[in-house]
XYZ file of C-alpha atoms in Angstrom:
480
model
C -25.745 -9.897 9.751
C -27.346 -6.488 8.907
C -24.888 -4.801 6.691
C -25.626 -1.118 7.323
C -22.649 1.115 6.876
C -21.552 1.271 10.727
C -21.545 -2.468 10.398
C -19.907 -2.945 7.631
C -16.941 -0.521 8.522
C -16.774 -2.211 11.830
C -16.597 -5.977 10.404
C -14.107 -4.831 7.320
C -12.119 -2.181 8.529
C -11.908 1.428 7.227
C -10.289 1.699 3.869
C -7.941 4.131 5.353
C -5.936 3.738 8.468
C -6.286 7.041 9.906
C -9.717 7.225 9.604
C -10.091 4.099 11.605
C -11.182 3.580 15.521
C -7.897 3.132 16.996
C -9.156 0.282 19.608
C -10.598 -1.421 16.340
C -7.509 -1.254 14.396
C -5.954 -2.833 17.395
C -8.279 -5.382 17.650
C -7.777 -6.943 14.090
C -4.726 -5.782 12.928
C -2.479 -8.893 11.394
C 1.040 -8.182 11.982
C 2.612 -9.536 8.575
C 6.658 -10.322 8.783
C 7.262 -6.887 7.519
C 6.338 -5.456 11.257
C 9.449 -6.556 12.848
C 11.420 -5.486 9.929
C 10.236 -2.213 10.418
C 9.643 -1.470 14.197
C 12.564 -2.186 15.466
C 16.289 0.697 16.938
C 17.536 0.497 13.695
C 18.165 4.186 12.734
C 16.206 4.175 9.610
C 13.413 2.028 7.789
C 11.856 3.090 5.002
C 9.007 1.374 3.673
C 7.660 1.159 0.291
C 4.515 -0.557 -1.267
C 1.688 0.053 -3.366
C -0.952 2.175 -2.807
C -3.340 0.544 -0.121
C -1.169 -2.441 1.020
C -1.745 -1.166 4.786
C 1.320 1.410 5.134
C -0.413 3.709 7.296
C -2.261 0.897 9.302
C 1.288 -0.173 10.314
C 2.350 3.066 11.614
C -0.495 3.165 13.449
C -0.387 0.019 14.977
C 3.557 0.586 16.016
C 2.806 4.165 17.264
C 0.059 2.652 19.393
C 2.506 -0.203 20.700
C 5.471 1.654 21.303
C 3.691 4.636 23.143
C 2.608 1.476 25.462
C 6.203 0.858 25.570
C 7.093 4.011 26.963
C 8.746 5.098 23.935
C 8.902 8.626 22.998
C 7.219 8.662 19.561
C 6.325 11.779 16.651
C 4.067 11.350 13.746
C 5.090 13.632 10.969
C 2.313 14.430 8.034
C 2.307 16.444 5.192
C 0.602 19.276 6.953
C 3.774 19.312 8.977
C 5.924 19.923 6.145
C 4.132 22.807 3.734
C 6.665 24.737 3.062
C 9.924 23.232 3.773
C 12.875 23.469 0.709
C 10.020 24.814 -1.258
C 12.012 28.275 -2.163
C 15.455 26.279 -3.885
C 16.234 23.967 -6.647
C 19.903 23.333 -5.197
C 20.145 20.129 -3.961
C 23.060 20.717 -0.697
C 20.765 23.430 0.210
C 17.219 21.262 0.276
C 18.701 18.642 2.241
C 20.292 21.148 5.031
C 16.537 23.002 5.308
C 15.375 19.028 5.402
C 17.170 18.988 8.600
C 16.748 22.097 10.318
C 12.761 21.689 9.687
C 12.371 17.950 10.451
C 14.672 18.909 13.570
C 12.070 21.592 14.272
C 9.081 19.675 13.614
C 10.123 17.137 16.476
C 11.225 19.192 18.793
C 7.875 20.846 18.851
C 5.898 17.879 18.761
C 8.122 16.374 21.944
C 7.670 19.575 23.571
C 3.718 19.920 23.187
C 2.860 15.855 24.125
C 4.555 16.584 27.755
C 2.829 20.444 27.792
C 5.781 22.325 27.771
C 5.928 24.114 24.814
C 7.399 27.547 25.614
C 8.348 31.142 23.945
C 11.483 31.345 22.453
C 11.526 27.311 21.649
C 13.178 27.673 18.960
C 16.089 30.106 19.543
C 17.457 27.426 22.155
C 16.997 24.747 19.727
C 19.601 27.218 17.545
C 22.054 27.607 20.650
C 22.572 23.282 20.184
C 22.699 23.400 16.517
C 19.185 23.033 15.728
C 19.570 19.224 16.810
C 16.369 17.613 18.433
C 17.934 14.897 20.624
C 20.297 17.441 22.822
C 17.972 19.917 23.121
C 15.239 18.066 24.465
C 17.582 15.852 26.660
C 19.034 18.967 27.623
C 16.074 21.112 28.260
C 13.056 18.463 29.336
C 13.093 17.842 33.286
C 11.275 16.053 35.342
C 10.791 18.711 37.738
C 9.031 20.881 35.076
C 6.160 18.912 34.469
C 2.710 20.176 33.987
C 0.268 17.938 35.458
C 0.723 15.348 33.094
C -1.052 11.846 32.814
C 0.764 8.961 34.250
C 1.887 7.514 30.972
C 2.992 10.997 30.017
C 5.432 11.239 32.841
C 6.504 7.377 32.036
C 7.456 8.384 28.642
C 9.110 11.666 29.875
C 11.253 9.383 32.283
C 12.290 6.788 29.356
C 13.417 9.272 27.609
C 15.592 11.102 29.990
C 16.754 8.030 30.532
C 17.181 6.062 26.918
C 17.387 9.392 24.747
C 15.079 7.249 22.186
C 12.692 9.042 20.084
C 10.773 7.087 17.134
C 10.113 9.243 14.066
C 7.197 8.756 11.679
C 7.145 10.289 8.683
C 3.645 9.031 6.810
C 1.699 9.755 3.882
C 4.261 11.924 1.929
C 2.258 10.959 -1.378
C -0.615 13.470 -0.870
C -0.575 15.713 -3.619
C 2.131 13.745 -5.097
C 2.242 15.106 -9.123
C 5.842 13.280 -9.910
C 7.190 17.040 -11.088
C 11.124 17.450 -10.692
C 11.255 19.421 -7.980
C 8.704 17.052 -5.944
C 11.296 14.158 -6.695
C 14.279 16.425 -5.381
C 12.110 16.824 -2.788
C 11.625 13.475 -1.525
C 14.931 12.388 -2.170
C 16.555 16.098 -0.536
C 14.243 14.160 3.179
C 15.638 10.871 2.483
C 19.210 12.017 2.348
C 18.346 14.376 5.682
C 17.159 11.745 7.878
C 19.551 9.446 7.098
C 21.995 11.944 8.301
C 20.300 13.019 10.983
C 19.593 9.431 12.245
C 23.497 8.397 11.950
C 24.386 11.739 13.834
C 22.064 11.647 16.956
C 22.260 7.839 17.589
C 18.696 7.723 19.718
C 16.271 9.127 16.915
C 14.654 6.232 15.007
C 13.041 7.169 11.541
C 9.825 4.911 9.755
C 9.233 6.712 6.640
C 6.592 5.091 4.320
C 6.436 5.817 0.313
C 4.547 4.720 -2.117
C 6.236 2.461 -4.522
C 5.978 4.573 -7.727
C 7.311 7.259 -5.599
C 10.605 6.352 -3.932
C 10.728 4.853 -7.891
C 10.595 8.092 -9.397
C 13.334 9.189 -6.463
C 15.215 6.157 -6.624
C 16.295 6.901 -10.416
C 16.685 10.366 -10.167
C 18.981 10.868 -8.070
C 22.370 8.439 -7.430
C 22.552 9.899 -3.653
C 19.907 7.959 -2.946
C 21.567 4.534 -3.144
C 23.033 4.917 0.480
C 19.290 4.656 1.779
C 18.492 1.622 -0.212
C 19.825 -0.818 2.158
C 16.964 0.641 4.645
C 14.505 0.333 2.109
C 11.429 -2.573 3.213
C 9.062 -3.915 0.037
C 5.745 -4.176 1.988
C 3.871 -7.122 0.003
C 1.254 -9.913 1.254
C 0.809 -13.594 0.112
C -3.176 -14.209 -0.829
C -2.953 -16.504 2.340
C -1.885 -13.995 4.597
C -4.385 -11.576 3.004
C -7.316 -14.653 3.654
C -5.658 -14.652 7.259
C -5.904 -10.892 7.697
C -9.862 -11.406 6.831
C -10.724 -14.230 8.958
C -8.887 -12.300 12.355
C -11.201 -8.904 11.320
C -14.293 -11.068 11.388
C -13.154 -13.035 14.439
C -12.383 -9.973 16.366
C -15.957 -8.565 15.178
C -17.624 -11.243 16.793
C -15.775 -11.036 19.756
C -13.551 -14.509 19.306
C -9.808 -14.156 20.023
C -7.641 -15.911 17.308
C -4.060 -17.018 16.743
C -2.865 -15.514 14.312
C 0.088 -18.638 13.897
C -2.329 -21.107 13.901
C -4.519 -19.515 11.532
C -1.345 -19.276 8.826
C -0.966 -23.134 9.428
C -4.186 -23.902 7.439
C -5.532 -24.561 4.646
C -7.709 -21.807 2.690
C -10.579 -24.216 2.752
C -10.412 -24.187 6.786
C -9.732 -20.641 6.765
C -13.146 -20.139 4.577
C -15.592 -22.007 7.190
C -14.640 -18.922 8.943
C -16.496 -16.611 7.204
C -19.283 -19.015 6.053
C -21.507 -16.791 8.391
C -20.689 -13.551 6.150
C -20.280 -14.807 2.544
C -21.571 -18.089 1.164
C -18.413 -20.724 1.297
C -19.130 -21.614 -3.116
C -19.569 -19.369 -5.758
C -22.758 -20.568 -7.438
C -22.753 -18.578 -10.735
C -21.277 -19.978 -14.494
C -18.142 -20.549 -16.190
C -14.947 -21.524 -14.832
C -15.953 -19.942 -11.304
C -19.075 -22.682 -10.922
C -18.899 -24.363 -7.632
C -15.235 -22.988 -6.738
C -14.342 -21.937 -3.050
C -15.397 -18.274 -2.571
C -11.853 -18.059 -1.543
C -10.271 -18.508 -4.698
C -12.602 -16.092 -6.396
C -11.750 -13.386 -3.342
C -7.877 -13.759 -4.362
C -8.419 -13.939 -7.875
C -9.997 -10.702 -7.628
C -7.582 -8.455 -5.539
C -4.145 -7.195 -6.654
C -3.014 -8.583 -3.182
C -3.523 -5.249 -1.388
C -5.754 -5.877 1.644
C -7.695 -2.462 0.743
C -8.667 -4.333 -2.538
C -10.318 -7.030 -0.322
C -12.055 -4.465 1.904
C -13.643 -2.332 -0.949
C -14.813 -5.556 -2.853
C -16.454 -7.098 0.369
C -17.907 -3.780 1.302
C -19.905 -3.174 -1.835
C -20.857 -6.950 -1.943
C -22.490 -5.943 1.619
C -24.116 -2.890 0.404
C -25.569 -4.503 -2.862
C -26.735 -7.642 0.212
C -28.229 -4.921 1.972
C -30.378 -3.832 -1.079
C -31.552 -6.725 -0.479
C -32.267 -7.280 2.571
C -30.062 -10.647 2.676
C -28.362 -11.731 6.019
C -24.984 -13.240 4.229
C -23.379 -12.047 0.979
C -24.113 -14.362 -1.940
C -22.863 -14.843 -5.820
C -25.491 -12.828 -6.866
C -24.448 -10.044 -4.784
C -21.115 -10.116 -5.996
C -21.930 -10.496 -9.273
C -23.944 -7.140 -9.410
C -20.927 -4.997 -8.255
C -18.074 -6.529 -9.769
C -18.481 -3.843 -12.665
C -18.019 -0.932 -9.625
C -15.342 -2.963 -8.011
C -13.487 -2.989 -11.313
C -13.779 1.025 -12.658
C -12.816 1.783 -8.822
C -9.544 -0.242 -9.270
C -9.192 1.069 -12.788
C -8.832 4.465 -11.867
C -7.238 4.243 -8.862
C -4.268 2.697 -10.903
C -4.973 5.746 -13.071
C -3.656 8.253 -10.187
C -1.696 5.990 -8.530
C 0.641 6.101 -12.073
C -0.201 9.239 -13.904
C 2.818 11.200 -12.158
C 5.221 8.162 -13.716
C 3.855 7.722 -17.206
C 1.033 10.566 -17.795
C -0.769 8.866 -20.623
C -1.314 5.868 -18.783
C -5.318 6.193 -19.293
C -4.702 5.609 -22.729
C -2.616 3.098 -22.881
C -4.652 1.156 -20.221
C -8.005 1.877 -22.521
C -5.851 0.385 -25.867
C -5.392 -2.639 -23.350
C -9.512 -3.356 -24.585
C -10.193 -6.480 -26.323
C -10.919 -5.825 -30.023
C -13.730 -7.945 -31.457
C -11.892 -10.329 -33.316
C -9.969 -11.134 -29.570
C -13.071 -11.030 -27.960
C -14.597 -13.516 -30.545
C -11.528 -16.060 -30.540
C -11.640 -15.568 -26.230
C -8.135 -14.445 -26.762
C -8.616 -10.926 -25.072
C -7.030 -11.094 -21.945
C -4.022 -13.933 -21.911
C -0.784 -12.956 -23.907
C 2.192 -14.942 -25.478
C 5.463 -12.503 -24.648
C 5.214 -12.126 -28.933
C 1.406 -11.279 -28.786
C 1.540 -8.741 -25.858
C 4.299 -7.030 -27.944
C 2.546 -7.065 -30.928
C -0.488 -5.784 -28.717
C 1.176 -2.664 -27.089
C 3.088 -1.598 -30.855
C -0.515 -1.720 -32.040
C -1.575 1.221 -29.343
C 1.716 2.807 -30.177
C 0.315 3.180 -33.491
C -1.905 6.346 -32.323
C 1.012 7.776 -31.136
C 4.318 7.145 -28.811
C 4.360 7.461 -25.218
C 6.866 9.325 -22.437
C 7.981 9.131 -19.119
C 6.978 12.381 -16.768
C 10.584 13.535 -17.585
C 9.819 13.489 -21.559
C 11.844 10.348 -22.411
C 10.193 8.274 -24.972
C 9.073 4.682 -23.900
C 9.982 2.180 -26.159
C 7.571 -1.097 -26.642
C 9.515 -3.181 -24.074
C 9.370 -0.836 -21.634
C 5.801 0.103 -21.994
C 5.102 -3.853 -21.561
C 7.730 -3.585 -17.800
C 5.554 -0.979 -16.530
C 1.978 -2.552 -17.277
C 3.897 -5.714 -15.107
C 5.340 -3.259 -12.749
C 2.019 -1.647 -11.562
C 0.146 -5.085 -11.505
C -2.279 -4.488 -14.749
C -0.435 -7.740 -16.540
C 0.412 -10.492 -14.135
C 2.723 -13.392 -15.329
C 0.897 -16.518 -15.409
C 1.411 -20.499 -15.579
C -1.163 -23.471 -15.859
C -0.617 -25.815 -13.221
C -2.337 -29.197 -11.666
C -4.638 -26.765 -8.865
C -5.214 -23.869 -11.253
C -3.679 -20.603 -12.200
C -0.146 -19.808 -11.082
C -0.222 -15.639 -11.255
C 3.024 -13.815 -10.347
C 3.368 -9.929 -9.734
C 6.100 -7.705 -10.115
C 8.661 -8.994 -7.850
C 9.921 -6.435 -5.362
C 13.780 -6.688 -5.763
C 13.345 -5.853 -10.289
C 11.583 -2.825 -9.206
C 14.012 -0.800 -9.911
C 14.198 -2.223 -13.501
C 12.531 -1.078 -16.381
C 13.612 -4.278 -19.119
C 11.339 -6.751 -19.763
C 12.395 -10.094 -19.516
C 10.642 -13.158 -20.351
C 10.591 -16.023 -17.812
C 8.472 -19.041 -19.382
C 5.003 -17.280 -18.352
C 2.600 -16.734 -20.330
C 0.655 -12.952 -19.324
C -2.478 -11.683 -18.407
C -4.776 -8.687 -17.487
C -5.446 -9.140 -13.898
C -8.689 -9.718 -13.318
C -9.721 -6.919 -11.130
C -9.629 -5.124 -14.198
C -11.714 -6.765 -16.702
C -15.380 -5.931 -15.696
C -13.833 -2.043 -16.867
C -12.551 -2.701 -19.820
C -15.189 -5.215 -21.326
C -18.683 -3.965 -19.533
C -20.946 -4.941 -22.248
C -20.189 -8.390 -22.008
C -19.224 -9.608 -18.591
C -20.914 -13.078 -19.156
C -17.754 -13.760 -21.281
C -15.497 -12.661 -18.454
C -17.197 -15.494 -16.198
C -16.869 -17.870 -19.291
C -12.970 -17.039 -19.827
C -11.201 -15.972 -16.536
C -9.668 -18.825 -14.541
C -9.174 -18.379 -10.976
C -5.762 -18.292 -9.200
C -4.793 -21.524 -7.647
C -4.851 -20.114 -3.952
């Protein structure tokens, strides 16, 4: 291997979606269960997950496949949006300028794909009640078409046919900042498309949101309970995540996999796959000695697939320093302090519009020197994690975004919530780490289970960088 950046981006992926060749995207994508739970004619799918757990890399893919489908499909962005319910703070009147403009936006969109955009759009759309779906049925005809492709015109002829149009709505979090009227916002669109979708049977939303925002929306606003039962948690196992990796390299070197077969084994199999890109045993001290490169991969990543990209990519860049042909321990060794600060912060922004001291409470998560001397920095009874957060509380309480105070227990549900603290259990193979589950999301109690906790490791190289030998020393890997 020669791991220059084109290389690299092409045996990886792209960290974002978009950005991505849409051929290569195709080639590797892993279609997790969650696909079929959200491409599918149910009216409306929303789907939540953490920042970088492939959202937009599923809308993609979907787009891409129902297009080939015939299916009439829109991608709505934020660029699409500036500007709509921006001018009121009453709530009836957001939701009924969410409809006229998302009604607008697709209408256009439809219109433009099959080259028929024309003046005065827009005052017909008006004459049907500013709805999409009988306008366009209405108003698109065969007959009119201008010289359009062949898969145009098969699209133009499923419609007129089905009256199905697929509606994406992606990447709503840019320039997210968590104020009040940004949460009426999102929940003002949520409430709109779930009426328009139950009154024009034939338009099909996909909205995606990132988890701390349909939170922030969730508990805001009570309307927002009739969309819940739309609402898919987008989450990965490790061995899915180990799956996802082994079909990107396949794909890279040409090889066709299946992707059933490949869920069937075990991670050990699943590693000879990549033994020509990263050696198959870490080779460096502590508890990691001689342990599957696997299990230090998953140990390492907050299962979000972009966490596995960005660590493998600057393990390539420090091998291509180098001059090396594989990634090695070494290599991975030198940038696990980068890996770290660049998962640090991103939790940083991810959370800021939630809690907006959150730097400083993640800081007071340090190690003090006495912890550091009795190795007792990083793993947590439910009494001693307590005891740890009242101790930051000293310099000074904390509050929510919407200037509640945050009392100890709560402070302790978040850290759990955005994946900094991961419950933990000693068992026979190794470490048994759980995350947040999904379905308590919408809880902010902390309640003990029998687990011990822990900082997840993807974080410690940040807070302890003048003595990662210790980290090696201390941290013991997941059990898969």
């Amino acid at each position: 291997m020669e791991f220059n950046e084109y290389e690299l981006q092409r045996l990886f992926g792209h960290e974002a979606a978009e950005d991505e060749d849409p051929q290569r995207l195709k080639d590797y994508y892993f279609k997790s269960k969650v696909y079929s739970q959200v491409v599918n004619d149910l009216p409306l799918r929303i789907i939540v997950g953490h920042k970088g757990i492939g959202k937009s890399a599923l809308f993609q893919v979907a787009i891409d496949e129902e297009t080939e489908n015939k299916r009439l499909t829109v991608l709505i962005k934020p660029d699409d949006i500036i500007g709509i319910g921006e001018d009121t703070d009453d709530f009836l009147k957001l939701i009924r300028d969410w409809k006229i403009g998302i009604n607008a936006i697709i209408t256009q969109k439809a219109l433009t794909s099959f080259g028929m955009l024309f003046e005065g759009w827009r005052g017909k759309l008006n004459q049907y009640g500013g709805t999409a779906l009988d306008f366009l049925s209405s108003t698109l005809k065969l007959e009119d078409k201008v010289s359009l492709t062949a898969s145009k015109e098969a699209i133009l002829r499923d419609f007129l046919k089905n009256n199905k149009i697929s509606v994406y709505i992606d990447d709503l979090d840019r320039g997210w900042q968590g104020r009040k009227h940004d949460i009426q916002r999102i929940s003002a669109l949520l409430n709109a498309v779930r009426d328009i979708s139950t009154e024009n049977r034939g338009i099909y939303f996909r909205v995606s949101l990132r988890s701390d925002v349909y939170y922030l929306a969730r508990t805001s606003d009570e309307s927002t309970d009739k969309t819940e039962g739309s609402v898919i948690w987008y989450s990965w196992t490790n061995h899915e995540i180990l799956v996802l990796l082994v079909k990107r390299i396949e794909s890279y070197f040409g090889r066709e996999v299946d992707e059933a077969e490949l869920l069937k084994k075990h991670q050990l199999e699943l590693m000879r796959y990549l033994a020509p890109i990263i050696e198959e045993k870490f080779t460096g001290k502590g508890h990691w000695r001689d342990a599957p490169m696997y299990r230090v991969l998953m140990s390492l990543i907050r299962k979000r697939p972009r966490d596995l990209v960005k660590l493998l990519t600057l393990a390539g860049r420090e091998a291509k320093t180098k001059d090396a042909e594989r990634i090695t321990t070494n290599h991975l060794e030198n940038i696990f302090e980068e890996y770290s600060q660049g998962r640090l912060q991103d939790t940083i922004n991810e959370y800021r519009s939630e809690l907006p001291e959150i730097e400083k409470l993640i800081l007071g998560m340090r190690p003090t020197k006495i912890q550091r001397k009795a190795s007792q920095g990083y793993v947590y009874t439910t009494d001693q994690l307590l005891k740890k957060i009242k101790a930051i509380e000293e310099q000074g309480k904390y509050r929510w975004a919407n200037r509640n105070q945050v009392d100890t227990k709560e402070l302790a549900a978040f850290l759990y919530k955005i994946n900094f603290i991961t419950a933990r259990k000693q068992i026979p193979t190794g470490i048994d780490r759980k995350y947040f589950e999904e379905n308590r999301y919408l809880s902010n109690k902390f309640i003990e289970f029998g687990y011990d906790w822990e900082v997840h490791p993807a974080y410690r190289w940040a807070l302890q960088p003048e003595d990662p030998m210790q980290i090696f020393n201390e941290l013991e890997l997941s059990s898969s």
